[in-house]
Coordinates of C-alpha atoms in Angstrom, one line a residue:
X3 CA -35.3 34.7 -31.4
X4 CA -32.4 35.7 -34.1
X5 CA -29.2 35.0 -33.6
X6 CA -27.0 37.9 -34.5
X7 CA -28.8 39.1 -31.1
X8 CA -26.9 40.8 -28.9
X9 CA -28.5 42.2 -25.6
X10 CA -25.1 43.4 -24.2
X11 CA -23.8 45.6 -27.6
X12 CA -24.5 49.4 -27.0
X13 CA -26.0 48.9 -23.7
X14 CA -24.4 50.2 -20.8
X15 CA -24.1 48.5 -17.0
X16 CA -24.2 50.2 -14.6
X17 CA -24.4 47.5 -11.7
X18 CA -23.7 44.1 -10.7
X19 CA -27.3 43.2 -10.6
X20 CA -29.0 40.0 -11.4
X21 CA -31.7 42.2 -13.6
X22 CA -28.6 43.9 -15.5
X23 CA -28.3 43.3 -19.8
X24 CA -25.4 39.9 -19.5
X25 CA -25.2 39.5 -15.3
X26 CA -27.2 36.2 -15.7
X27 CA -23.7 34.5 -17.8
X28 CA -23.7 34.0 -13.1
X29 CA -26.2 31.7 -13.3
X30 CA -25.7 29.9 -17.0
X31 CA -22.0 29.6 -15.3
X32 CA -22.6 27.0 -12.7
X33 CA -24.3 24.4 -15.0
X34 CA -21.4 24.3 -16.8
X35 CA -19.3 24.2 -12.8
X36 CA -22.1 22.1 -11.8
X37 CA -19.9 19.7 -14.1
X38 CA -16.7 19.5 -13.1
X39 CA -17.6 19.4 -9.7
X40 CA -19.0 15.9 -9.9
X41 CA -15.2 15.2 -12.5
X42 CA -14.0 17.1 -8.3
X43 CA -15.8 14.9 -5.9
X44 CA -15.3 11.5 -8.2
X45 CA -11.7 12.8 -8.4
X46 CA -11.6 13.0 -4.1
X47 CA -13.3 10.0 -4.1
X48 CA -10.8 7.6 -6.3
X49 CA -8.1 9.6 -4.5
X50 CA -9.6 7.5 -0.9
X51 CA -9.7 4.5 -2.3
X52 CA -6.3 4.6 -3.8
X53 CA -5.4 5.4 -0.2
X54 CA -7.6 2.5 1.3
X55 CA -6.1 0.2 -1.0
X56 CA -2.1 1.4 -0.1
X57 CA -3.4 0.9 3.2
X58 CA -5.0 -2.3 3.0
X59 CA -1.7 -4.0 1.2
X60 CA 0.6 -1.9 4.4
X61 CA -1.4 -3.8 6.8
X62 CA -1.2 -7.3 5.1
X63 CA 2.5 -7.1 4.5
X64 CA 3.3 -5.5 8.6
X65 CA 0.8 -8.8 10.4
X66 CA 3.0 -10.6 8.2
X67 CA 6.3 -9.9 7.7
X68 CA 5.7 -9.6 12.7
X69 CA 3.8 -13.3 12.3
X70 CA 6.7 -14.6 11.2
X71 CA 9.7 -13.1 13.3
X72 CA 7.1 -13.3 16.6
X73 CA 6.7 -16.9 15.8
X74 CA 10.8 -17.5 15.1
X75 CA 11.2 -15.1 18.2
X76 CA 12.3 -16.9 22.1
X77 CA 8.4 -14.8 23.4
X78 CA 6.2 -18.2 23.9
X79 CA 3.0 -19.2 25.8
X80 CA 0.2 -17.2 26.1
X81 CA 1.4 -13.7 25.4
X82 CA 2.8 -15.2 22.3
X83 CA -1.1 -15.6 21.0
X84 CA -1.8 -12.0 22.7
X85 CA 0.9 -11.1 20.5
X86 CA 0.2 -12.2 17.3
X87 CA -3.3 -11.5 18.1
X88 CA -2.6 -8.3 16.4
X89 CA -1.0 -9.7 13.7
X90 CA -4.5 -11.1 13.4
X91 CA -6.3 -7.6 13.8
X92 CA -3.9 -6.0 11.0
X93 CA -5.6 -8.9 8.2
X94 CA -9.5 -8.3 8.8
X95 CA -8.9 -4.8 8.9
X96 CA -7.5 -5.1 6.2
X97 CA -9.7 -6.7 4.1
X98 CA -12.2 -5.0 6.1
X99 CA -10.7 -2.1 4.5
X100 CA -10.3 -3.0 0.6
X101 CA -14.3 -3.6 1.3
X102 CA -14.1 0.0 1.6
X103 CA -12.0 0.5 -1.1
X104 CA -15.1 -1.8 -2.9
X105 CA -17.9 0.6 -2.2
X106 CA -16.7 3.3 -2.9
X107 CA -15.3 2.6 -6.4
X108 CA -17.8 0.3 -7.3
X109 CA -20.6 2.1 -6.0
X110 CA -20.1 6.0 -5.1
X111 CA -17.9 6.8 -8.0
X112 CA -20.1 5.6 -10.1
X113 CA -23.2 6.7 -9.2
X114 CA -21.8 10.6 -9.2
X115 CA -20.2 9.0 -13.5
X116 CA -24.2 7.8 -14.2
X117 CA -26.0 10.9 -12.4
X118 CA -23.4 13.4 -14.9
X119 CA -23.3 11.1 -17.7
X120 CA -26.8 11.7 -17.3
X121 CA -27.9 15.3 -16.3
X122 CA -25.5 16.6 -18.6
X123 CA -25.2 15.6 -22.7
X124 CA -22.5 17.5 -24.5
X125 CA -23.4 19.2 -28.2
X126 CA -21.3 18.5 -30.8
X127 CA -20.7 21.8 -31.3
X128 CA -19.5 22.1 -27.3
X129 CA -20.3 22.6 -24.6
X130 CA -23.9 20.9 -23.0
X131 CA -27.2 21.2 -23.9
X132 CA -28.7 22.4 -20.4
X133 CA -26.1 25.4 -20.9
X134 CA -27.6 26.0 -24.8
X135 CA -30.7 25.9 -23.1
X136 CA -30.2 28.3 -20.1
X137 CA -29.1 31.3 -21.7
X138 CA -31.3 30.7 -24.4
X139 CA -33.6 31.5 -21.8
X140 CA -32.5 34.1 -20.4
X141 CA -31.5 36.3 -24.1
X142 CA -35.1 35.2 -24.5
X143 CA -36.7 36.9 -21.9
X144 CA -34.1 40.2 -21.5
X145 CA -34.6 40.3 -25.6
X146 CA -37.6 42.6 -25.5
X147 CA -36.5 44.5 -22.0
X148 CA -32.8 44.9 -23.4
X149 CA -34.5 46.2 -27.1
X150 CA -36.4 49.0 -24.7
X151 CA -33.5 49.8 -22.8
X152 CA -31.5 50.8 -25.8
X153 CA -34.2 53.1 -26.7
X154 CA -34.0 54.5 -23.6
X155 CA -30.1 55.2 -24.1
X156 CA -31.1 56.4 -27.4
X157 CA -33.4 58.7 -26.2
X158 CA -31.6 59.8 -23.3
X159 CA -28.8 61.1 -24.9
X160 CA -30.5 63.0 -28.1
X161 CA -32.3 65.2 -24.8
X162 CA -28.6 65.8 -23.8
X163 CA -27.7 66.9 -27.1
X164 CA -30.2 69.2 -27.2
X165 CA -30.3 70.6 -23.9
X166 CA -26.2 70.8 -24.1
X167 CA -26.8 72.6 -27.7
X168 CA -29.6 75.3 -26.2
X169 CA -27.4 75.7 -24.2
X170 CA -24.8 76.6 -26.8
X171 CA -27.1 78.8 -28.4
X172 CA -28.1 81.3 -25.2
X173 CA -24.9 81.5 -24.6
X174 CA -24.0 82.9 -28.5
X175 CA -27.2 85.3 -27.9
X176 CA -26.4 86.8 -25.0
X177 CA -22.6 87.2 -26.2
X178 CA -23.9 88.9 -29.5
X179 CA -26.3 90.9 -28.0
X180 CA -23.6 92.5 -25.6
X181 CA -21.4 93.7 -29.3
X182 CA -22.2 96.3 -31.5
X183 CA -20.0 95.3 -34.7
X184 CA -23.2 92.7 -35.3
X185 CA -25.8 93.1 -37.5
X186 CA -29.7 93.2 -37.3
X187 CA -29.7 90.2 -39.6
X188 CA -26.9 87.8 -37.6
X189 CA -28.3 88.0 -34.3
X190 CA -32.4 87.1 -35.1
X191 CA -29.7 84.3 -37.1
X192 CA -28.7 83.8 -33.6
X193 CA -32.7 83.5 -32.0
X194 CA -33.5 81.4 -34.6
X195 CA -31.5 78.9 -33.8
X196 CA -32.0 79.5 -29.6
X197 CA -35.8 78.6 -30.1
X198 CA -35.7 75.6 -32.9
X199 CA -32.8 74.1 -30.2
X200 CA -35.5 74.8 -26.9
X201 CA -37.9 73.0 -29.2
X202 CA -35.5 70.2 -29.7
X203 CA -35.3 69.5 -26.1
X204 CA -39.3 69.3 -25.6
X205 CA -39.0 66.9 -28.2
X206 CA -36.5 64.9 -27.4
X207 CA -37.6 64.8 -23.9
X208 CA -40.6 64.1 -24.6
X209 CA -39.9 61.4 -26.7
X210 CA -37.0 60.6 -23.8
X211 CA -40.7 60.3 -21.2
X212 CA -42.4 58.1 -22.9
X213 CA -39.4 55.0 -24.0
X214 CA -38.3 55.5 -20.5
X215 CA -42.1 54.9 -19.6
X216 CA -42.8 52.2 -21.8
X217 CA -40.0 50.7 -20.6
X218 CA -41.5 50.8 -17.1
X219 CA -44.6 49.3 -18.4
X220 CA -42.2 45.4 -20.1
X221 CA -40.1 45.8 -16.8
X222 CA -42.8 43.3 -14.8
X223 CA -42.9 41.1 -17.6
X224 CA -39.6 41.3 -18.3
X225 CA -38.9 40.2 -14.3
X226 CA -41.2 37.9 -13.8
X227 CA -39.9 36.1 -17.4
X228 CA -36.4 36.2 -15.5
X229 CA -37.3 34.7 -12.6
X230 CA -38.8 32.2 -14.6
X231 CA -35.7 31.0 -15.9
X232 CA -33.7 31.8 -13.1
X233 CA -36.1 28.9 -11.6
X234 CA -35.6 26.0 -14.3
X235 CA -32.3 26.4 -13.8
X236 CA -31.9 26.7 -9.4
X237 CA -34.3 23.6 -9.9
X238 CA -31.8 21.5 -11.6
X239 CA -28.6 23.0 -9.2
X240 CA -30.8 21.5 -6.2
X241 CA -30.6 18.5 -8.1
X242 CA -26.7 17.9 -8.4
X243 CA -26.6 19.5 -4.8
X244 CA -29.5 17.0 -3.3
X245 CA -27.4 14.0 -5.3
X246 CA -24.1 15.5 -4.1
X247 CA -25.8 15.5 -0.4
X248 CA -27.0 11.8 -0.9
X249 CA -23.2 10.8 -2.4
X250 CA -21.7 12.7 0.1
X251 CA -24.1 10.4 3.1
X252 CA -23.4 7.4 1.6
X253 CA -19.2 7.6 1.6
X254 CA -19.0 8.6 4.8
X255 CA -21.2 5.0 5.6
X256 CA -18.8 3.3 3.8
X257 CA -15.6 4.7 5.9
X258 CA -17.5 4.4 8.8
X259 CA -16.4 1.4 10.0
X260 CA -17.5 1.9 14.6
X261 CA -20.9 0.8 12.7
X262 CA -19.7 -2.5 10.9
X263 CA -20.7 -4.8 13.2
X264 CA -17.5 -6.9 12.0
X265 CA -15.2 -4.2 13.3
X266 CA -16.5 -3.7 16.7
X267 CA -16.0 -7.8 16.6
X268 CA -12.9 -7.7 15.4
X269 CA -11.4 -5.9 18.8
X270 CA -13.8 -7.5 20.9
X271 CA -12.0 -10.2 19.5
X272 CA -9.0 -8.4 20.2
X273 CA -8.9 -7.9 23.2
X274 CA -10.1 -11.3 24.3
X275 CA -7.3 -12.7 23.3
X276 CA -4.9 -10.2 25.2
X277 CA -6.4 -10.8 28.4
X278 CA -6.2 -14.7 27.7
X279 CA -2.5 -14.1 28.1
X280 CA -1.9 -15.8 31.5
X281 CA 1.7 -15.4 32.8
X282 CA 1.1 -18.4 35.8
X283 CA 0.1 -20.9 33.1
X284 CA 3.1 -19.7 30.5
X285 CA 5.8 -19.7 33.4
X286 CA 4.0 -23.2 34.3
X287 CA 4.5 -24.0 30.7
X288 CA 8.3 -23.1 30.1
X289 CA 9.1 -24.4 33.6
X290 CA 7.7 -28.1 32.4
X291 CA 8.9 -27.9 29.4
X292 CA 12.4 -25.8 29.2
X293 CA 12.9 -25.4 33.2
X294 CA 12.9 -27.9 36.3
X295 CA 10.0 -30.1 35.0
X296 CA 11.8 -31.8 31.5
X297 CA 12.8 -35.4 32.7
X298 CA 16.3 -36.0 33.5
X299 CA 18.8 -39.3 32.7
X300 CA 20.4 -38.4 35.8
X301 CA 24.2 -39.6 35.7
X302 CA 25.0 -43.6 37.2
X303 CA 27.6 -45.7 37.5
X304 CA 28.5 -47.7 34.5
X305 CA 30.8 -49.6 34.0
X306 CA 33.9 -49.1 31.2
X307 CA 33.6 -50.4 27.9
X308 CA 35.9 -50.2 25.4
X309 CA 33.7 -50.3 22.1
X310 CA 31.3 -47.6 23.4
X311 CA 33.7 -45.8 25.5
X312 CA 33.8 -42.0 23.2
X313 CA 31.7 -39.1 23.1
X314 CA 31.4 -38.0 19.3
X315 CA 31.3 -33.7 19.6
X316 CA 27.9 -32.4 18.1
X317 CA 29.1 -32.8 14.3
X318 CA 29.7 -36.1 14.7
X319 CA 26.4 -36.7 16.0
X320 CA 24.8 -34.5 13.4
X321 CA 26.3 -37.0 10.4
X322 CA 26.2 -40.6 12.8
X323 CA 23.6 -40.4 10.3
X324 CA 24.6 -39.1 7.1
X325 CA 24.2 -42.3 4.0
X326 CA 25.8 -45.0 5.3
X327 CA 23.9 -48.2 5.7
X328 CA 25.1 -51.5 7.0
X329 CA 24.6 -54.2 5.8
X330 CA 26.7 -56.9 6.9
X331 CA 29.7 -56.9 9.3
X332 CA 32.1 -60.3 9.6
X333 CA 34.7 -60.6 12.1
X334 CA 37.8 -62.4 11.3
X335 CA 40.8 -62.6 12.7
X336 CA 43.5 -65.2 11.0
X337 CA 40.6 -66.8 9.3
X338 CA 40.1 -62.9 7.4
X339 CA 38.7 -65.8 4.0
X340 CA 36.2 -67.6 5.8
X341 CA 32.6 -65.7 5.7
X342 CA 30.0 -65.7 8.8
X343 CA 26.9 -67.3 7.5
X344 CA 25.2 -66.0 10.6
X345 CA 26.2 -62.4 10.0
X346 CA 25.3 -61.6 6.1
X347 CA 24.9 -63.2 2.8
X348 CA 28.3 -61.0 1.7
X349 CA 31.5 -62.7 1.2
X350 CA 34.6 -61.3 0.3
X351 CA 37.9 -63.2 -1.4
X352 CA 41.3 -62.8 1.4
X353 CA 43.0 -61.3 -1.1
X354 CA 40.7 -58.3 -1.6
X355 CA 41.2 -57.1 2.0
X356 CA 44.3 -55.3 3.4
X357 CA 44.8 -56.5 6.4
X358 CA 45.4 -53.9 8.7
X359 CA 46.9 -55.1 11.9
X360 CA 45.7 -53.4 15.0
X361 CA 43.8 -53.1 17.7
X362 CA 41.9 -49.6 16.4
X363 CA 38.7 -49.1 18.0
X364 CA 37.0 -46.5 15.8
X365 CA 34.0 -45.5 19.2
X366 CA 36.9 -44.4 21.4
X367 CA 37.4 -40.9 22.2
X368 CA 40.5 -38.9 20.5
X369 CA 42.4 -37.7 23.7
X370 CA 42.3 -41.8 24.6
X371 CA 46.0 -42.1 25.7
X372 CA 44.6 -46.2 26.5
X373 CA 44.6 -47.3 22.9
X374 CA 47.1 -49.1 22.7
X375 CA 47.1 -48.2 19.1
X376 CA 50.4 -46.3 17.3
X377 CA 49.9 -42.5 16.2
X378 CA 50.8 -43.9 13.2
X379 CA 48.0 -46.0 12.7
X380 CA 45.7 -45.0 13.7
X381 CA 45.9 -41.5 11.9
X382 CA 46.5 -44.4 9.0
X383 CA 42.7 -46.1 9.9
X384 CA 41.6 -42.5 10.3
X385 CA 42.0 -41.3 7.4
X386 CA 41.9 -44.3 4.6
X387 CA 40.0 -46.6 3.4
X388 CA 41.1 -49.8 0.9
X389 CA 37.0 -50.6 -0.5
X390 CA 36.6 -52.9 -3.6
X391 CA 33.3 -53.8 -5.7
X392 CA 31.7 -57.4 -5.4
X393 CA 28.0 -57.9 -6.6
X394 CA 27.6 -54.1 -6.7
X395 CA 28.5 -53.0 -3.3
X396 CA 31.8 -51.2 -2.0
X397 CA 33.0 -53.2 1.0
X398 CA 35.3 -50.9 4.0
X399 CA 37.5 -52.8 5.8
X400 CA 38.1 -51.1 10.1
X401 CA 39.9 -52.6 12.4
X402 CA 38.9 -52.9 16.4
X403 CA 40.3 -55.0 19.2
X404 CA 42.3 -57.4 16.3
X405 CA 39.1 -57.7 14.5
X406 CA 38.8 -56.9 11.1
X407 CA 35.2 -55.6 10.3
X408 CA 34.4 -56.0 6.6
X409 CA 31.6 -53.2 6.6
X410 CA 28.5 -52.7 2.8
X411 CA 28.1 -49.1 2.0
X412 CA 25.6 -48.9 -1.3
X413 CA 26.7 -46.4 -3.6
X414 CA 25.8 -44.7 -6.9
X415 CA 29.8 -44.0 -8.0
X416 CA 33.2 -46.5 -8.4
X417 CA 35.4 -44.8 -5.8
X418 CA 38.4 -46.6 -4.6
X419 CA 39.8 -44.4 -1.8
X420 CA 37.1 -42.6 0.2
X421 CA 37.2 -40.9 3.4
X422 CA 36.1 -42.0 7.3
X423 CA 32.9 -41.9 7.1
X424 CA 33.2 -40.6 11.1
X425 CA 35.7 -37.7 10.4
X426 CA 34.2 -34.2 9.8
X427 CA 31.5 -32.5 7.1
X428 CA 33.6 -30.3 6.0
X429 CA 31.6 -30.7 1.7
X430 CA 31.3 -26.7 0.8
X431 CA 28.6 -24.9 1.1
X432 CA 27.3 -21.6 0.1
X433 CA 27.7 -18.9 2.2
X434 CA 25.3 -16.2 3.1
X435 CA 25.3 -13.1 4.9
X436 CA 22.9 -12.9 7.5
X437 CA 22.4 -10.1 10.0
X438 CA 20.8 -11.0 14.4
X439 CA 17.4 -10.2 15.5
X440 CA 17.9 -11.0 18.5
X441 CA 21.1 -10.8 21.4
X442 CA 22.4 -14.8 21.9
X443 CA 25.4 -15.9 24.5
X444 CA 26.7 -18.9 23.3
X445 CA 26.8 -21.4 26.4
X446 CA 29.0 -23.9 25.0
X447 CA 32.6 -23.5 23.5
X448 CA 31.8 -24.1 19.8
X449 CA 28.5 -21.5 19.7
X450 CA 29.1 -17.9 18.8
X451 CA 27.4 -15.3 20.9
X452 CA 26.6 -12.2 19.1
X453 CA 24.3 -9.0 19.7
X454 CA 21.0 -8.2 17.3
X455 CA 21.4 -6.6 14.4
X456 CA 24.8 -8.0 14.2
X457 CA 25.9 -9.5 10.5
X458 CA 28.1 -12.8 10.2
X459 CA 28.2 -15.5 7.6
X460 CA 26.2 -18.5 7.0
X461 CA 28.2 -21.4 6.1
X462 CA 25.9 -23.9 6.7
X463 CA 22.2 -24.7 6.2
X464 CA 20.3 -25.2 9.6
X465 CA 20.4 -28.6 10.7
X466 CA 17.9 -31.1 11.8
X467 CA 18.2 -29.7 15.8
X468 CA 17.9 -26.6 13.8
X469 CA 21.5 -24.8 14.2
X470 CA 23.5 -22.8 11.4
X471 CA 27.1 -22.6 11.2
X472 CA 28.6 -19.4 10.7
X473 CA 31.8 -16.8 10.8
X474 CA 31.8 -13.3 12.6
X475 CA 33.4 -10.7 11.4
X476 CA 36.3 -10.8 13.5
X477 CA 37.4 -14.9 12.0
X478 CA 35.7 -16.8 15.0
X479 CA 32.9 -20.2 13.0
X480 CA 30.9 -21.8 15.3
X481 CA 27.1 -22.4 16.1
X482 CA 24.2 -20.2 16.2
X483 CA 20.6 -20.8 16.3
X484 CA 18.9 -20.5 13.0
X485 CA 15.9 -18.4 14.1
X486 CA 18.5 -15.8 15.2
X487 CA 19.3 -14.1 12.2
X488 CA 17.5 -12.8 8.9
X489 CA 18.6 -12.6 5.1
X490 CA 20.0 -9.6 4.0
X491 CA 18.2 -8.6 1.9

């Protein structure tokens, strides 16, 4: 087949029919469209896979956040477990959606990509081999018929031109007969021209009819060849359409979680967890652990004791066990220099201890007016304790009921004066802004009250009992439950 031949040159397309010269190009273009549609389907699946991944990540983040809030919140018992079951459901569904994402990309996407690579073969000069083969097949099938069609068109033009010339010659001859000035010789020429034009009409008509007959004879073969190439294109397109249908069915199976047994089990388990929530059981638990069912050390008559009459505050109870180790106590009166061998192996010379002549009891209430210690001596004892070094120990001294006690405290640094370990802890802490998660109403005077969403400043970290020290924006300082707030990001 000649590469320079163009079957559409010199042919006027009179209709939109497939059989017209050049109208097979729509069928050829469908091959290129098939390659582009493979890309479109892969992009579609890729975007859906990305959505599945993002949804799975959001489910995981949501479950983690709310699981922490519920566990730290005031909800308890079986209802808490039922609530947390929703977070477990989200985590499991997240895993399933990650599996969907993996199936879409690793199976469906790759399957289309590989099929496209096998079905369409790129040429070095551009385009696809399948497109060129289809176009060459159509051009080869159409070439003989298109050639005869051009001959028919040429014969038709010649015949029409001859008819036109004949009509013009007859018109001139008729007009010349009415002109008396025209000589016989000129009239004879006009008559000859009319005769020649009639002969030309007969010749061109005969040629036109002959070429048209040849075209009609070539049409069946032309149709057969064109249909053969068209069927080849149809078969190629049928493969693509069937492949797309197969892939779409697989995508549907990957997306349809209703037929996945594990997906059904997730919601079956969720329903069971919710149904196990028992209000009566939760109320019974709360009664036993937080209500009247709790044990109680009911007040009983106690004899007054000067040494144990002081009531420690909440903060003093917290600090009572902070790093002080009593390794020995020496009771001295006038015999300060005589150590007690039964109490400790530690001995201190009398000239190393500053005698404090008072009967101050550090365990008595600060408001106790029954103490015989003067206010001046009381403040002096509470604010200052003299220390000395002996055998790598610090020795603290204080007096109770006229007896001087020596308390050895292990230290890592050398200091000469330390504050009373029973005083309030005033060490600074890093302040952090926090936001209330729930409403809280203070039960004691040293506790703060706030509403959910209020912001305050945390002044000290959580203690062993789960309390923090904080300051409201109005300046009020007090305690609050640590799990009722969260840091402000």
